[in-house]
Short mmCIF file of C-alpha atoms in Angstrom, two decimals:
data_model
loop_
_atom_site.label_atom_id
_atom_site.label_comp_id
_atom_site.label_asym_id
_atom_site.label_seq_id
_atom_site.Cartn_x
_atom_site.Cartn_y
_atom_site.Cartn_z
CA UNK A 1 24.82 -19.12 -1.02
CA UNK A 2 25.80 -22.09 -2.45
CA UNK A 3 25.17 -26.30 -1.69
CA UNK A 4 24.70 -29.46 -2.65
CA UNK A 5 22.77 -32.21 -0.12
CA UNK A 6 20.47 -35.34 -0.69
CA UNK A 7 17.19 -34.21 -2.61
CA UNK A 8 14.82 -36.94 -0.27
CA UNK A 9 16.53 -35.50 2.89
CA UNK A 10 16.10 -32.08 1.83
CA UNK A 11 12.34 -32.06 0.73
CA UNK A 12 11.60 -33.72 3.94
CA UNK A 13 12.92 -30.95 6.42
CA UNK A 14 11.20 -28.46 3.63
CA UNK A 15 7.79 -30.07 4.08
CA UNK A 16 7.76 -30.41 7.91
CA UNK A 17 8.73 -26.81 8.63
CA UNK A 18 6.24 -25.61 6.35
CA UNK A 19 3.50 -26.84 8.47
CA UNK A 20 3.86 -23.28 10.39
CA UNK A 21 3.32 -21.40 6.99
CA UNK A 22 -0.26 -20.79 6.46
CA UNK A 23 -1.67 -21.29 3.04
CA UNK A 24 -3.59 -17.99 3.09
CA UNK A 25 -2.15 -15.25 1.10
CA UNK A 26 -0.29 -13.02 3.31
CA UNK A 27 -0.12 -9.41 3.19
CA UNK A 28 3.86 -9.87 4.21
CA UNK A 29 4.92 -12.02 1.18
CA UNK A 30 8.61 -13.43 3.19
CA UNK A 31 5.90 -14.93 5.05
CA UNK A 32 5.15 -17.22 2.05
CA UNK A 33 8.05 -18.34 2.23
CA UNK A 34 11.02 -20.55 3.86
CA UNK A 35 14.89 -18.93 5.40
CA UNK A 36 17.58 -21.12 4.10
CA UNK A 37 20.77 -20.40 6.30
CA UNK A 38 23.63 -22.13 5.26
CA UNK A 39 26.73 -21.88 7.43
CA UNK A 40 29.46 -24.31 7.15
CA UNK A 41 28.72 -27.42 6.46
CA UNK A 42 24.93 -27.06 7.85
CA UNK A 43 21.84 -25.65 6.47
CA UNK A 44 18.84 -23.88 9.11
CA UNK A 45 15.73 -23.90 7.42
CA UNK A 46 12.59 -22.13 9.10
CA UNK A 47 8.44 -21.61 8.76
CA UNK A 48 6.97 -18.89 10.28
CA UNK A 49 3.46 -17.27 10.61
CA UNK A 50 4.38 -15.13 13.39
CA UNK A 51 2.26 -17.40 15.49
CA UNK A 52 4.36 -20.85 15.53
CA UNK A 53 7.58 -21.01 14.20
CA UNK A 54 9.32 -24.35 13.24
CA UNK A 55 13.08 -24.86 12.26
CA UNK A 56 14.80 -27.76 11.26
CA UNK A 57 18.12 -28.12 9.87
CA UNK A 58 19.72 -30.61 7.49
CA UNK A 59 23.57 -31.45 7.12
CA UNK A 60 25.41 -30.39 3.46
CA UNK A 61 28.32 -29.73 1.58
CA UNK A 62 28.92 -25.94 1.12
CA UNK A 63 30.24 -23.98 -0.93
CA UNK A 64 29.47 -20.50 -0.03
CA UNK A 65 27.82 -19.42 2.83
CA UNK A 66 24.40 -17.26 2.77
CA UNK A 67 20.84 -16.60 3.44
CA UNK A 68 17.71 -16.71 1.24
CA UNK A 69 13.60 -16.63 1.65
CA UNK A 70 12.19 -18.85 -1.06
CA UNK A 71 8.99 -19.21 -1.74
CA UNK A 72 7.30 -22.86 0.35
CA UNK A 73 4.70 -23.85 -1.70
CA UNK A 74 6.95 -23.67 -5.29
CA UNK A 75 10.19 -25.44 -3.56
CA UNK A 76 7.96 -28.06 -2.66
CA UNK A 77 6.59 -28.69 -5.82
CA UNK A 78 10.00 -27.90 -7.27
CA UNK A 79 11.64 -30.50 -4.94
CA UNK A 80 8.82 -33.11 -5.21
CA UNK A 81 9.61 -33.47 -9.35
CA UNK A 82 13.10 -33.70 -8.78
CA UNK A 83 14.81 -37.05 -9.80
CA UNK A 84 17.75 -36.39 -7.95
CA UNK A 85 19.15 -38.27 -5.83
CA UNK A 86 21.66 -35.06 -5.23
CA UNK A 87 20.38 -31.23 -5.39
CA UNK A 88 22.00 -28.12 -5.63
CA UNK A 89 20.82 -24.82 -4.59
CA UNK A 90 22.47 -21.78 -5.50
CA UNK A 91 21.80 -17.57 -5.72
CA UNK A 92 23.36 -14.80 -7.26
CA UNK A 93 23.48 -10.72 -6.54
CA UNK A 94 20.17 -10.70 -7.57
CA UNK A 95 18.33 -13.18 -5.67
CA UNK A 96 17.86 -15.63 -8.15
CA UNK A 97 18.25 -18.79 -6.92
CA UNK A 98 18.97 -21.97 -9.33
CA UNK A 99 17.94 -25.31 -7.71
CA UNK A 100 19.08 -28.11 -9.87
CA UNK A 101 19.69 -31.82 -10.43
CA UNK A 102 21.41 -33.94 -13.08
CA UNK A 103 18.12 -33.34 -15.29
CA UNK A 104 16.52 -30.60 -13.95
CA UNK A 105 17.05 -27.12 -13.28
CA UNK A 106 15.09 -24.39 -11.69
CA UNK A 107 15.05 -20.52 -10.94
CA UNK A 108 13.12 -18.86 -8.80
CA UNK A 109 13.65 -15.13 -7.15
CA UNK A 110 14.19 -14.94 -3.85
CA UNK A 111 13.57 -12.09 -0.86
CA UNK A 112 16.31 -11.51 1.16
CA UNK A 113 16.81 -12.33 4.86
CA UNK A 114 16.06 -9.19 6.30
CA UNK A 115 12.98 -9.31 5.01
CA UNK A 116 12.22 -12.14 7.04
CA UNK A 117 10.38 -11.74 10.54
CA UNK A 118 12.75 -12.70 13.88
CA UNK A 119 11.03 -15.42 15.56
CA UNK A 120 11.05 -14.05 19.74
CA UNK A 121 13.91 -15.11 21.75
CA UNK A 122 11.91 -17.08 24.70
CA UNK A 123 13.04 -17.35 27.91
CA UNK A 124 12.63 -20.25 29.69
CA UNK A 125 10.61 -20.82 33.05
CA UNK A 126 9.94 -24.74 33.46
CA UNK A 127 10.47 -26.85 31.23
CA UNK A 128 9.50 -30.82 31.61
CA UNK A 129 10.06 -34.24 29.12
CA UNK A 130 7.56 -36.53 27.66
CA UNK A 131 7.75 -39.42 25.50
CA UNK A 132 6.23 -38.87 21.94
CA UNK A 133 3.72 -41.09 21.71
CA UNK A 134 2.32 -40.01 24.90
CA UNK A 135 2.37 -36.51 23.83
CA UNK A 136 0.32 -37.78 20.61
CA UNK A 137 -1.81 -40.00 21.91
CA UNK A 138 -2.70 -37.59 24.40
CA UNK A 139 -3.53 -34.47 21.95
CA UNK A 140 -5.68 -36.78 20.19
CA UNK A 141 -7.65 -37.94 22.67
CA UNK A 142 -8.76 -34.37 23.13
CA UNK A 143 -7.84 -32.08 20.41
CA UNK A 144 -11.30 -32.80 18.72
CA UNK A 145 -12.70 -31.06 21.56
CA UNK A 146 -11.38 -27.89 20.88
CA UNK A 147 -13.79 -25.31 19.68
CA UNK A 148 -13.81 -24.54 15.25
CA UNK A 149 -15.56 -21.06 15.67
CA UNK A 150 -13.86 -18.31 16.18
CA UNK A 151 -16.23 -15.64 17.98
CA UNK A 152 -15.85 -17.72 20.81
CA UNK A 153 -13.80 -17.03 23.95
CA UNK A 154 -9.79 -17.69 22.95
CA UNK A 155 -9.17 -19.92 25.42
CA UNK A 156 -11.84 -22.57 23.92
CA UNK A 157 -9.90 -22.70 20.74
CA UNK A 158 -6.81 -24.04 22.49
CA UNK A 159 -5.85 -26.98 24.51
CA UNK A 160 -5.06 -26.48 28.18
CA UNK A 161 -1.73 -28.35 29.62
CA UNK A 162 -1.53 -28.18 33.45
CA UNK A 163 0.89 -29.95 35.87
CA UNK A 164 -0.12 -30.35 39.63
CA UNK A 165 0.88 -33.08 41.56
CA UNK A 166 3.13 -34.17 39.02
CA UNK A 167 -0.01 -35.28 36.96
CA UNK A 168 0.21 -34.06 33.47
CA UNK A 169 -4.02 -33.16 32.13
CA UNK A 170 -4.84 -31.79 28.46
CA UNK A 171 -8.07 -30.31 28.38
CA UNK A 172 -10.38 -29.11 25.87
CA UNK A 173 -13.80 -27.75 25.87
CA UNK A 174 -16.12 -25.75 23.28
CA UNK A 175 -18.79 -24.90 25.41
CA UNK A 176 -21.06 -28.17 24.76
CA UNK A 177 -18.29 -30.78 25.57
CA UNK A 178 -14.79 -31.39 27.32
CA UNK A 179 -12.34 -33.57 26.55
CA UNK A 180 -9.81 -34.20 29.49
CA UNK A 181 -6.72 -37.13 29.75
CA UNK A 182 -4.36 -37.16 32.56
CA UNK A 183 -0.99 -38.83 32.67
CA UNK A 184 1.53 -39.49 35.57
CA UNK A 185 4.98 -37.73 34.50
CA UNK A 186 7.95 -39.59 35.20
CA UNK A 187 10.46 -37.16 36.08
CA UNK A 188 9.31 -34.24 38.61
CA UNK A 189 8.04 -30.64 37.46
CA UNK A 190 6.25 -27.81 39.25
CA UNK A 191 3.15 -27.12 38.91
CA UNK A 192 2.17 -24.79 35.87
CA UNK A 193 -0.64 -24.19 33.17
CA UNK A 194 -0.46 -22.53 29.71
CA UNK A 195 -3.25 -22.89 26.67
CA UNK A 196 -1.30 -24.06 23.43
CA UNK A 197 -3.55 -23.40 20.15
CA UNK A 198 -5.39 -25.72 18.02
CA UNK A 199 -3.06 -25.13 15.38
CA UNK A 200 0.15 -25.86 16.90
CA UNK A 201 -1.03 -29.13 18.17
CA UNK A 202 -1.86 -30.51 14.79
CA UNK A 203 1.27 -29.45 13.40
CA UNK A 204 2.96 -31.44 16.75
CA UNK A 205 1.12 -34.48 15.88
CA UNK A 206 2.25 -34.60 12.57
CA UNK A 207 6.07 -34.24 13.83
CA UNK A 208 5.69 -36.57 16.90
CA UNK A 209 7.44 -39.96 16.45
CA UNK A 210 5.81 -43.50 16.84
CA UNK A 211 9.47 -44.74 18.35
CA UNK A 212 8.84 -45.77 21.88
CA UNK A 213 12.27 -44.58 22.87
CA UNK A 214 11.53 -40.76 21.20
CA UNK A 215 10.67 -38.03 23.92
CA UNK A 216 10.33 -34.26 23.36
CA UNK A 217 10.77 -31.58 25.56
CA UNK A 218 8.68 -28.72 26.29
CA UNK A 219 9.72 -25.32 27.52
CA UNK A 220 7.52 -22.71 28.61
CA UNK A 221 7.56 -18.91 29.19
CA UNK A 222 4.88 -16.20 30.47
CA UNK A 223 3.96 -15.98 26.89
CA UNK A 224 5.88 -18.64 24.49
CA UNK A 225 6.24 -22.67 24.77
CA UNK A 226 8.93 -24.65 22.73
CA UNK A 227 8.14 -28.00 21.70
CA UNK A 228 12.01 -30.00 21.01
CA UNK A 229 10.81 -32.91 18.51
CA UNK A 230 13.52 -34.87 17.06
CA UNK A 231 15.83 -32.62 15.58
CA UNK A 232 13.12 -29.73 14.97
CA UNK A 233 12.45 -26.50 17.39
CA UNK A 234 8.86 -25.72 17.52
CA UNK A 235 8.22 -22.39 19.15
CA UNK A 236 4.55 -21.00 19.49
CA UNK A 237 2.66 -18.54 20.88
CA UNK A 238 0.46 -19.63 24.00
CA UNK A 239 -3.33 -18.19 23.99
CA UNK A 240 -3.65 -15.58 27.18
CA UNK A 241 -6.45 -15.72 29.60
CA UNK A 242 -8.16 -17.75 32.12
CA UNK A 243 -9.41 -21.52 31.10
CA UNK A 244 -12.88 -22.40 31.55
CA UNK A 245 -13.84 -23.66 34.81
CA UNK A 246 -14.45 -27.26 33.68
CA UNK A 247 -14.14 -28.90 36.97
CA UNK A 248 -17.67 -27.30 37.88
CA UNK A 249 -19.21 -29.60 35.24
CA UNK A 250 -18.27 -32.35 36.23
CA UNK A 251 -21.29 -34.21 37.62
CA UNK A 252 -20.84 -35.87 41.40
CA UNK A 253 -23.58 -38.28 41.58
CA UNK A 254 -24.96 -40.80 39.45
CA UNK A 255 -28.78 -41.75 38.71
CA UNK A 256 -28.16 -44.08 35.90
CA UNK A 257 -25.04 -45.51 35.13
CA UNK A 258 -24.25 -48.26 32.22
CA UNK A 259 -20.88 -50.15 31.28
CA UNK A 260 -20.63 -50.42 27.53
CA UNK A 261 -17.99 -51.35 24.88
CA UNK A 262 -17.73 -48.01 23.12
CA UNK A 263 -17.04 -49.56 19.58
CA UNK A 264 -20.54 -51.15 20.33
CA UNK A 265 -22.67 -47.97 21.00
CA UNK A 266 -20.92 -45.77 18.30
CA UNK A 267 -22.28 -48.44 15.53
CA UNK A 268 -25.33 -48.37 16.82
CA UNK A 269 -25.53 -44.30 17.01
CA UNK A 270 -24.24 -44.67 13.51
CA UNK A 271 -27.14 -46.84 12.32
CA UNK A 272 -29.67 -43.93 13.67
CA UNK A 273 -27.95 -41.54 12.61
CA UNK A 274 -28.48 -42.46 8.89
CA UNK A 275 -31.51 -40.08 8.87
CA UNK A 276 -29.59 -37.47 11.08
CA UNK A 277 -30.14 -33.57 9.44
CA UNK A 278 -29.67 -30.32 10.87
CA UNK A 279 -30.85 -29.83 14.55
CA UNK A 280 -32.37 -33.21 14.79
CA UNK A 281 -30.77 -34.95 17.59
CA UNK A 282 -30.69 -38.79 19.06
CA UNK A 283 -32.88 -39.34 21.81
CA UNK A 284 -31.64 -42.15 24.31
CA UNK A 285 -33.44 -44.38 26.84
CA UNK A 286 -31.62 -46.87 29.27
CA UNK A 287 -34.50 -49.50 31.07
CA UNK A 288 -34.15 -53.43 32.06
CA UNK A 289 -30.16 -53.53 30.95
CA UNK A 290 -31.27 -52.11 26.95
CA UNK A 291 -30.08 -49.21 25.21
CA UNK A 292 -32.57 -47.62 23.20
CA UNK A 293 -32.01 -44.99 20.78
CA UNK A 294 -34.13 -43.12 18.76
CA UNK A 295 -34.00 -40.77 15.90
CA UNK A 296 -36.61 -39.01 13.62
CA UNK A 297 -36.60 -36.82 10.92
CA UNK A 298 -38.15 -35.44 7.69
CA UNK A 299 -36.42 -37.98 6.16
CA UNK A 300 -38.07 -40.77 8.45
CA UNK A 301 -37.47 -42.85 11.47
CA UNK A 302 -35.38 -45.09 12.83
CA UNK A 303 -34.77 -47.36 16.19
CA UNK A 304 -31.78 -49.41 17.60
CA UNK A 305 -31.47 -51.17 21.10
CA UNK A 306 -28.60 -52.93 22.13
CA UNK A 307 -27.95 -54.44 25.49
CA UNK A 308 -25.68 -53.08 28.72
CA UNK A 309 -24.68 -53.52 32.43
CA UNK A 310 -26.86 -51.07 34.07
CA UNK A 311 -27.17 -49.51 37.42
CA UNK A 312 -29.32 -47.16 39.25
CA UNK A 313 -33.09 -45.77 37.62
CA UNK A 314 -33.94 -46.45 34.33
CA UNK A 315 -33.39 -43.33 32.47
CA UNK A 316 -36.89 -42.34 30.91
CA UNK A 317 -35.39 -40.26 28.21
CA UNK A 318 -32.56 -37.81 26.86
CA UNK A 319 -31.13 -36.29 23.77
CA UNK A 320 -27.66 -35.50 22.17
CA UNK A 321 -25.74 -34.18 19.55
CA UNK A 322 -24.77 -37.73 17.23
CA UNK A 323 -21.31 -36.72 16.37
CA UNK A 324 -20.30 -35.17 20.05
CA UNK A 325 -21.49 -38.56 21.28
CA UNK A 326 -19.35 -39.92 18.54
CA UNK A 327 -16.41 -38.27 19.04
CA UNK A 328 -16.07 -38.89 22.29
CA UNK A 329 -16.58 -43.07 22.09
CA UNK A 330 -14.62 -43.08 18.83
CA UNK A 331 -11.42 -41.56 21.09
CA UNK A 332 -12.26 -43.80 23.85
CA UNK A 333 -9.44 -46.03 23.84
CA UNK A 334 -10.65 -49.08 26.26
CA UNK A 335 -12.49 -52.15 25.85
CA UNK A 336 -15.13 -51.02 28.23
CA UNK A 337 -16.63 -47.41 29.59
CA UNK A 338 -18.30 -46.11 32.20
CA UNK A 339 -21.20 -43.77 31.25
CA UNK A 340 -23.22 -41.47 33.76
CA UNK A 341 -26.28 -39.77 33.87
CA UNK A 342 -28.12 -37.14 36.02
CA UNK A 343 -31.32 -36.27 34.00
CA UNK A 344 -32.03 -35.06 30.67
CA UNK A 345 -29.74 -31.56 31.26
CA UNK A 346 -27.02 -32.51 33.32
CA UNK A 347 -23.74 -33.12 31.10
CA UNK A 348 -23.39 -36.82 30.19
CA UNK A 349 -20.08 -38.20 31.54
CA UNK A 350 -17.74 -40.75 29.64
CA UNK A 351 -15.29 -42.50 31.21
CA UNK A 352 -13.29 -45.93 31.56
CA UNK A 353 -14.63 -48.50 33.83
CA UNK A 354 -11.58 -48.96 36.08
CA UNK A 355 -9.53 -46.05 35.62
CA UNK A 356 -9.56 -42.15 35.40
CA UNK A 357 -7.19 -42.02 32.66
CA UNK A 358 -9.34 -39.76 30.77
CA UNK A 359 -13.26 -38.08 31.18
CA UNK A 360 -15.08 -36.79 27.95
CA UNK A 361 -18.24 -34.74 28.86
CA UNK A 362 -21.25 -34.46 26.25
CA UNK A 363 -24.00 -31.64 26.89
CA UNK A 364 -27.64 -33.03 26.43
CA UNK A 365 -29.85 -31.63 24.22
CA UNK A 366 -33.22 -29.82 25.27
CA UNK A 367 -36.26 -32.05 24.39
CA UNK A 368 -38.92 -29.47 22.84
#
């Protein structure tokens, strides 16, 4: 293998499809590493953890053709020091490869192809097409949701995409929350569901464009999805099982209902929360249009009020977790929302004040 190609263009396709290598060290050492393909006048280069797979590719002028596994985290660096603005990558019988510039030069063994797991061929069931910055904006708005521990069921440490009516919903949930956005598609798809891990979706959002013209298109089998992002291939394994009922949750009725700027109450659960340690929660009371909150500790005390619109009974008191609460205002992306209660255990719902564009769910804390 033999090429030459621009160093800034190069490090670039290098650094995004090492988002699927994981920075653990593997027991499988290719898997450290990145396949260079170069064929023609093209090089494939691919990131794998035998979970999600990305590939991008990169145009060049070749010499000889040939494959090589180099190690991600050293051609980074390697690249990243580089004064370029041309590189040159080369290997011999051996493996070595030399990766050079008018100053600088480079070698570094390789492993050979074969070495190298196949990502699965995935066949394709449905498939559908969304712009990018919906895609983003949407795995966002829920993706802190998503549950960080991993004895829990599977399913909670994914995001759920389903499709019915030609409404696109994410949904996450980690037991004491759900985060859920919805999203009219624009072209027509069948109905389907699949769970796409935590993982993958932060390695999306980092590839997802902010160009308002941009769309990517997702293809799904029984077992696989393939995210098409600009000129990169994204293919990742989906999370089997059954998604939590969430819909169950979802509280009906309304006893107490107030319309608040969310910006507004997150400062003020930030004051409290100053004091905030370990198990100590804020404890909330809505009467005569005020928002009172409350939190003490072995630190101290403190108290905030601010005031609301307000409707229904005065709610005589409830608790929750500060940064659930948090989360959930902070990725509330209106001017104004609509917050429910039912009582002290009933989940707390979150939601704009003249849409349903998206419902966030925070479970109350027991009172001792």
């Amino acid at each position: 293998m033999k090429f030459s190609c621009d160093l800034q263009l190069l490090s670039e396709v290098v650094n995004n499809v090492s988002l699927a290598i994981s920075s653990r060290v593997n027991a499988i050492p290719a898997l450290e590493g990145i396949l260079l393909e170069c064929s023609g006048n093209k090089l494939n280069l691919t990131g794998y953890d035998l979970d999600i797979g990305i590939l991008g590719s990169l145009e060049i002028k070749s010499k000889e053709d040939g494959a090589l596994v180099l190690n991600s985290q050293l051609l980074r660096d390697m690249l990243k020091k580089m004064a370029g603005p041309i590189v040159s990558i080369s290997t011999d019988e051996r493996l070595m490869a030399t990766i050079s510039d008018s100053e600088t030069e480079y070698k570094i063994m390789g492993i050979k192809k074969e070495d190298y797991p196949t990502i699965p061929e995935v066949g394709v069931n449905e498939s559908f097409e969304l712009e990018d910055i919906t895609l983003k904006n949407m795995i966002i708005k829920t993706l802190f949701a998503v549950s960080q521990n991993p004895t829990q069921s599977p399913v909670c440490c994914g995001s759920m995409f389903k499709i019915s009516n030609n409404v696109l919903s994410v949904v996450s949930v980690d037991g004491y929350r759900v985060a859920l956005v919805k999203k009219k598609l624009s072209v027509t798809s069948n109905d389907i569901s699949f769970i796409v891990p935590s993982k993958t979706l932060n390695e999306i959002c980092k590839l997802l464009s902010d160009n308002e013209e941009a769309k990517t298109t997702i293809e799904i089998s029984k077992s696989h999805a393939i995210f098409r992002i600009g000129g990169y291939f994204i293919v990742t394994r989906l999370i089997e099982g059954e998604f939590i009922n969430y819909e169950n949750a979802i509280p009906k009725d309304s006893i107490t209902t107030i319309y608040v700027d969310p910006k507004k109450f997150a400062l003020s659960i930030d004051r409290v929360s100053i004091i905030v340690t370990n198990k100590i929660s804020v404890v909330m009371k809505v009467e005569n249009s005020k928002v009172y909150l409350q939190c003490e500790s072995t630190l101290g005390m403190v108290n905030d009020k601010f005031d609301v619109e307000m409707q229904g009974d005065a709610l005589e008191k409830i608790a929750f977790n500060n940064r659930y609460m948090l989360d959930a205002l902070k990725h509330a992306d209106c001017d104004e929302v609509k917050i429910v209660f039912n009582g002290p255990l009933i989940p707390i719902k979150i939601e704009p004040k003249n849409d349903d564009e998206f419902l966030y769910l925070v479970l109350p804390v027991r009172l001792k």
